[in-house]
């Protein structure tokens, strides 16, 4: 790792095609800053993205990366990390990607607690498919496929994470650049699954959950006496639907990552040029 | 006296059928006899008929036959289910005191040995050993030295303490003596022993062993019959070599985990059966488009849908060849026997990395869950070679950088194979995606680049055809004008069927094809033959269709899709009938 890495080193020369003003710009810049600030460089960083406007993030960054199929970035990211624990792994995607088609993987990735960061660009809508309801859309949020709103309560991803045994649960706001980068950096540095739900407004299809809305309703936990290591306090914040919280909401300081627990510490790309020396023992077991 | 001996134990699931059968098979194998086992099981845990069958001979055995010499029947149903295979003089061992056998009917001409299995077991130390008493009785009937059973009992129960082993030995002897004292039939059997050392393993285990030998370090899977044994084999073993097994939440996760590990540079594998392959289809396309080396084992079972989960079929060939949307280059290798499960898995890893493609290993239930004896040298680990293909490192990467110093993971090359950089390689950072991409891996919809990338990926197939030895395994008379073709686990039954056919004066040439894609060109073989029969375990003749397509020649078909594997003697009859039908209509 070189110490002179700048966050722009994580930028690819491909120009983003996001709508001007999309929250995803800020989200991405924050992730790049967090990576640089935590001492990574593109050659030891692996970014795994989902599908959606949010999923394009891997394309606009420079690192080892996979742009996978819809909803399945988390198992891919876990596979990368377990095969080479020396890498810094960041998974990213949208609220549809993570909490709808990928909801099963989300819960299991939280439980598995592989050491990586997961940033969800939550715009409370499907952007890429042009404005349908997402699992975080409000009950009465009218869209092309839900003219009267989904009429189902939105999922609370923070609560899902806490219930599944999450060891790091945070929320940030794409345009609070410095704060967002700080929070993501903490997620990267956490030993285990660092989950950050990022408010990343869609300026094209969502006229409810806008920058103004978040600015007006956001409470930065740094301005309160919230103690993220206090499980009950975290639970109260997570279940409080009257406000939108920014900051690290819960952090289990005794978290032990999956790799540590199972002793998966080797870079698996190094293998001998033939069968292992003692491989005939594998045959003899069948006597 | 028959050259081989066929034995079975049957009862209800939960009766300990499997472990008892296994002990007997191991005893025979350790006594230097060849063994081939097969299982009949229902898809439930308790209740439901299950049987474990063992065929043994001094010469190698590689299939089942339609014959049963000694049957340990724990239920009346065991007798009913096997009536077809029992014959005049077959011995049926049972416990008349057992409620399920109270009204036992021993078919005409067969020898029933009523043995108080449970009572004798209790005397030896516990009712739980009643199956071992039956094994002792079987030794008496088969004239198999009971000492050979001891070492198998030791292997099975050694972990539970010497006292348990001793009690089991006692139980076996009680069964043996009971037969000697109470019955004075003449039996035709004499199970000689030899000094040969054999190992006894099933196809799933051979696949797992092949994976470790080939340097596989990462496995992710979701349990499914009949592929679960692969995962069970690897668990606890792969770690010794720095590897890891993840039990994923579903097959979607399994293949994605495996894909991630492969991109990180690990030799990586997942195994499943038909329904799991369906779920993996979308990611399969990503694996192929991103040119990720990955081994995917499909241990086929009866479909469609949940079908008959514990029954044999080779119904997924179309799925493996054509499954997934769009057009995807993929390799499909099909082991033809249990030992080939090992070797083809090794080869699958090399092909995956050399060509940067997903490789299906097309196995099936009939070989996955049955065991066979082999001389250990069959798995000679010194012969395992690992070829990682075009991997670049910090020094050799320069050649593959574009004018702006960017790595080109999808460089357009003559052989269709691009360089591969594992994460951590300096200047190697790049994007892998399921989107169509340029040489840098960046999304493109440029019409020219689209065509170039499709052609590049397809070129690998031509390269493989030119480089790999895809020839079939050949058996029978090479000059015969009657040609049999088959794939997968039918090989053993066919090889033995050739012997039966020879006895009847019918000689044929048999090609067992282990590569489904890319496949060998069979045109010349087919043109040289007057009659061609394709044998496979499915209804629509998926391989036969492919052969007809490739060679523009109509073939005859023998298809079995009742859930049961081919039996050598039955198959010989089928082949004769199919050939005769040809003559009649000529
Ligand atoms: C299997 C599958 N189903 C559906 C789609 C279509 N699709 C693409 S993106 C998307 C929703 C994305 O929403 P979200 O994750 O919220 O991301 P956003 O575009 O809002 O950033 C859908 C349904 C797909 N690509 N694959
Ligand atoms: S549609 Fe919405 S989410 Fe997509 S790029 Fe535009 S603003 Fe961003």
mmCIF file of C-alpha atoms in Angstrom, chain A residues 12-14 42-46 49 55-56 58-59 62-70 72-84 87 101 104-106 108-109 112 258 262 264 266-287, chain B residues 30 155 197-201 205 209 212-215 217-218 233 237 240-250 252-253 256-257 259-261 263-267 282-283 286 376 379 381 384-386 388 406 421-435 442-443:
data_model
loop_
_atom_site.group_PDB
_atom_site.id
_atom_site.type_symbol
_atom_site.label_atom_id
_atom_site.label_comp_id
_atom_site.label_asym_id
_atom_site.label_seq_id
_atom_site.Cartn_x
_atom_site.Cartn_y
_atom_site.Cartn_z
ATOM 1 C CA UNK A 12 -11.854 5.734 -13.811
ATOM 2 C CA UNK A 13 -11.620 7.756 -16.993
ATOM 3 C CA UNK A 14 -15.182 6.815 -17.858
ATOM 4 C CA UNK A 42 -6.689 0.469 -6.482
ATOM 5 C CA UNK A 43 -4.616 -2.688 -6.831
ATOM 6 C CA UNK A 44 -5.671 -4.075 -3.460
ATOM 7 C CA UNK A 45 -9.245 -2.850 -3.606
ATOM 8 C CA UNK A 46 -12.152 -4.842 -4.953
ATOM 9 C CA UNK A 49 -21.590 -3.541 -7.672
ATOM 10 C CA UNK A 55 -24.724 -0.352 -9.681
ATOM 11 C CA UNK A 56 -22.842 1.660 -12.261
ATOM 12 C CA UNK A 58 -18.024 0.152 -10.193
ATOM 13 C CA UNK A 59 -17.673 1.357 -13.753
ATOM 14 C CA UNK A 62 -10.805 2.418 -10.791
ATOM 15 C CA UNK A 63 -9.978 -0.761 -8.900
ATOM 16 C CA UNK A 64 -10.455 -4.468 -9.328
ATOM 17 C CA UNK A 65 -14.199 -4.729 -9.729
ATOM 18 C CA UNK A 66 -17.198 -6.813 -10.665
ATOM 19 C CA UNK A 67 -20.449 -5.477 -11.976
ATOM 20 C CA UNK A 68 -22.614 -8.481 -11.216
ATOM 21 C CA UNK A 69 -26.210 -9.520 -11.713
ATOM 22 C CA UNK A 70 -29.158 -7.834 -10.041
ATOM 23 C CA UNK A 72 -26.255 -10.552 -5.837
ATOM 24 C CA UNK A 73 -23.283 -8.351 -5.118
ATOM 25 C CA UNK A 74 -22.988 -9.544 -1.531
ATOM 26 C CA UNK A 75 -22.207 -13.215 -2.157
ATOM 27 C CA UNK A 76 -19.752 -12.185 -4.861
ATOM 28 C CA UNK A 77 -18.035 -9.791 -2.477
ATOM 29 C CA UNK A 78 -17.839 -12.460 0.220
ATOM 30 C CA UNK A 79 -16.288 -14.863 -2.286
ATOM 31 C CA UNK A 80 -13.656 -12.302 -3.247
ATOM 32 C CA UNK A 81 -12.764 -11.530 0.349
ATOM 33 C CA UNK A 82 -12.596 -15.153 1.493
ATOM 34 C CA UNK A 83 -10.395 -16.085 -1.456
ATOM 35 C CA UNK A 84 -8.015 -13.230 -0.742
ATOM 36 C CA UNK A 87 -8.044 -7.246 -0.283
ATOM 37 C CA UNK A 101 -34.212 -8.994 -5.209
ATOM 38 C CA UNK A 104 -32.166 -12.812 1.195
ATOM 39 C CA UNK A 105 -28.494 -12.290 0.532
ATOM 40 C CA UNK A 106 -28.529 -9.116 2.635
ATOM 41 C CA UNK A 108 -27.275 -13.738 5.252
ATOM 42 C CA UNK A 109 -24.383 -11.418 4.500
ATOM 43 C CA UNK A 112 -22.024 -14.127 7.925
ATOM 44 C CA UNK A 258 -16.099 -14.629 9.500
ATOM 45 C CA UNK A 262 -12.971 -19.750 10.515
ATOM 46 C CA UNK A 264 -9.679 -18.180 6.386
ATOM 47 C CA UNK A 266 -4.619 -17.330 3.098
ATOM 48 C CA UNK A 267 -4.538 -15.867 -0.364
ATOM 49 C CA UNK A 268 -6.072 -18.792 -2.235
ATOM 50 C CA UNK A 269 -4.652 -17.775 -5.583
ATOM 51 C CA UNK A 270 -1.334 -19.371 -4.621
ATOM 52 C CA UNK A 271 -1.464 -23.071 -5.444
ATOM 53 C CA UNK A 272 1.203 -25.622 -6.329
ATOM 54 C CA UNK A 273 1.758 -26.809 -9.901
ATOM 55 C CA UNK A 274 0.551 -30.310 -9.102
ATOM 56 C CA UNK A 275 -1.475 -32.176 -6.505
ATOM 57 C CA UNK A 276 -0.474 -31.516 -2.875
ATOM 58 C CA UNK A 277 2.498 -33.625 -1.682
ATOM 59 C CA UNK A 278 0.369 -35.705 0.639
ATOM 60 C CA UNK A 279 -2.513 -36.128 -1.814
ATOM 61 C CA UNK A 280 -2.226 -39.928 -1.888
ATOM 62 C CA UNK A 281 -3.410 -39.798 1.729
ATOM 63 C CA UNK A 282 -6.730 -38.579 0.383
ATOM 64 C CA UNK A 283 -6.960 -41.786 -1.633
ATOM 65 C CA UNK A 284 -5.889 -44.007 1.226
ATOM 66 C CA UNK A 285 -8.717 -42.707 3.367
ATOM 67 C CA UNK A 286 -10.979 -44.868 1.251
ATOM 68 C CA UNK A 287 -9.400 -48.163 2.274
ATOM 69 C CA UNK B 30 -10.444 -55.065 2.141
ATOM 70 C CA UNK B 155 -13.137 -49.011 10.771
ATOM 71 C CA UNK B 197 -5.465 -53.544 -1.931
ATOM 72 C CA UNK B 198 -8.414 -51.550 -3.113
ATOM 73 C CA UNK B 199 -10.075 -48.293 -2.207
ATOM 74 C CA UNK B 200 -13.842 -47.954 -2.278
ATOM 75 C CA UNK B 201 -15.433 -44.630 -3.125
ATOM 76 C CA UNK B 205 -16.219 -38.267 -3.331
ATOM 77 C CA UNK B 209 -10.933 -35.512 -4.260
ATOM 78 C CA UNK B 212 -8.542 -30.813 -3.994
ATOM 79 C CA UNK B 213 -5.898 -32.507 -6.117
ATOM 80 C CA UNK B 214 -6.446 -29.858 -8.787
ATOM 81 C CA UNK B 215 -5.861 -27.037 -6.325
ATOM 82 C CA UNK B 217 -9.471 -23.889 -2.618
ATOM 83 C CA UNK B 218 -12.949 -22.447 -2.541
ATOM 84 C CA UNK B 233 -16.351 -34.546 1.291
ATOM 85 C CA UNK B 237 -10.560 -31.682 4.087
ATOM 86 C CA UNK B 240 -5.968 -28.747 5.276
ATOM 87 C CA UNK B 241 -4.816 -27.107 2.076
ATOM 88 C CA UNK B 242 -5.792 -23.571 3.010
ATOM 89 C CA UNK B 243 -9.194 -23.758 1.402
ATOM 90 C CA UNK B 244 -12.708 -23.136 2.598
ATOM 91 C CA UNK B 245 -16.269 -24.389 2.117
ATOM 92 C CA UNK B 246 -19.231 -22.038 2.464
ATOM 93 C CA UNK B 247 -22.737 -23.380 2.857
ATOM 94 C CA UNK B 248 -24.588 -20.631 1.044
ATOM 95 C CA UNK B 249 -28.167 -19.491 1.613
ATOM 96 C CA UNK B 250 -29.203 -20.757 -1.822
ATOM 97 C CA UNK B 252 -27.868 -18.062 -6.373
ATOM 98 C CA UNK B 253 -25.525 -17.174 -3.567
ATOM 99 C CA UNK B 256 -21.978 -15.869 -6.890
ATOM 100 C CA UNK B 257 -19.668 -16.708 -3.992
ATOM 101 C CA UNK B 259 -17.572 -16.437 -8.949
ATOM 102 C CA UNK B 260 -16.156 -13.885 -6.506
ATOM 103 C CA UNK B 261 -13.530 -16.329 -5.299
ATOM 104 C CA UNK B 263 -12.127 -13.501 -9.726
ATOM 105 C CA UNK B 264 -9.883 -13.194 -6.701
ATOM 106 C CA UNK B 265 -7.703 -15.917 -8.222
ATOM 107 C CA UNK B 266 -8.820 -19.047 -6.391
ATOM 108 C CA UNK B 267 -9.648 -22.257 -8.166
ATOM 109 C CA UNK B 282 -28.482 -15.980 -14.723
ATOM 110 C CA UNK B 283 -25.120 -15.828 -12.996
ATOM 111 C CA UNK B 286 -22.152 -13.459 -16.048
ATOM 112 C CA UNK B 376 -5.160 -46.712 -5.503
ATOM 113 C CA UNK B 379 -5.769 -41.951 -8.687
ATOM 114 C CA UNK B 381 -1.555 -37.952 -7.848
ATOM 115 C CA UNK B 384 -2.111 -34.387 -11.792
ATOM 116 C CA UNK B 385 -0.902 -31.323 -13.659
ATOM 117 C CA UNK B 386 -2.134 -27.841 -12.997
ATOM 118 C CA UNK B 388 -3.433 -21.901 -14.817
ATOM 119 C CA UNK B 406 -4.618 0.382 -18.721
ATOM 120 C CA UNK B 421 -4.517 -10.549 -13.585
ATOM 121 C CA UNK B 422 -5.298 -11.564 -10.033
ATOM 122 C CA UNK B 423 -6.196 -8.717 -7.688
ATOM 123 C CA UNK B 424 -3.057 -7.365 -6.093
ATOM 124 C CA UNK B 425 -1.202 -7.346 -9.400
ATOM 125 C CA UNK B 426 0.136 -3.847 -9.960
ATOM 126 C CA UNK B 427 -1.539 -1.975 -12.814
ATOM 127 C CA UNK B 428 -3.969 -4.850 -13.214
ATOM 128 C CA UNK B 429 -7.041 -3.138 -11.797
ATOM 129 C CA UNK B 430 -9.967 -3.779 -14.098
ATOM 130 C CA UNK B 431 -13.664 -4.283 -14.290
ATOM 131 C CA UNK B 432 -15.460 -7.571 -14.927
ATOM 132 C CA UNK B 433 -19.028 -7.301 -16.042
ATOM 133 C CA UNK B 434 -21.953 -9.094 -17.546
ATOM 134 C CA UNK B 435 -22.492 -6.156 -19.843
ATOM 135 C CA UNK B 442 -15.829 -1.312 -19.962
ATOM 136 C CA UNK B 443 -19.434 -1.346 -21.092
#
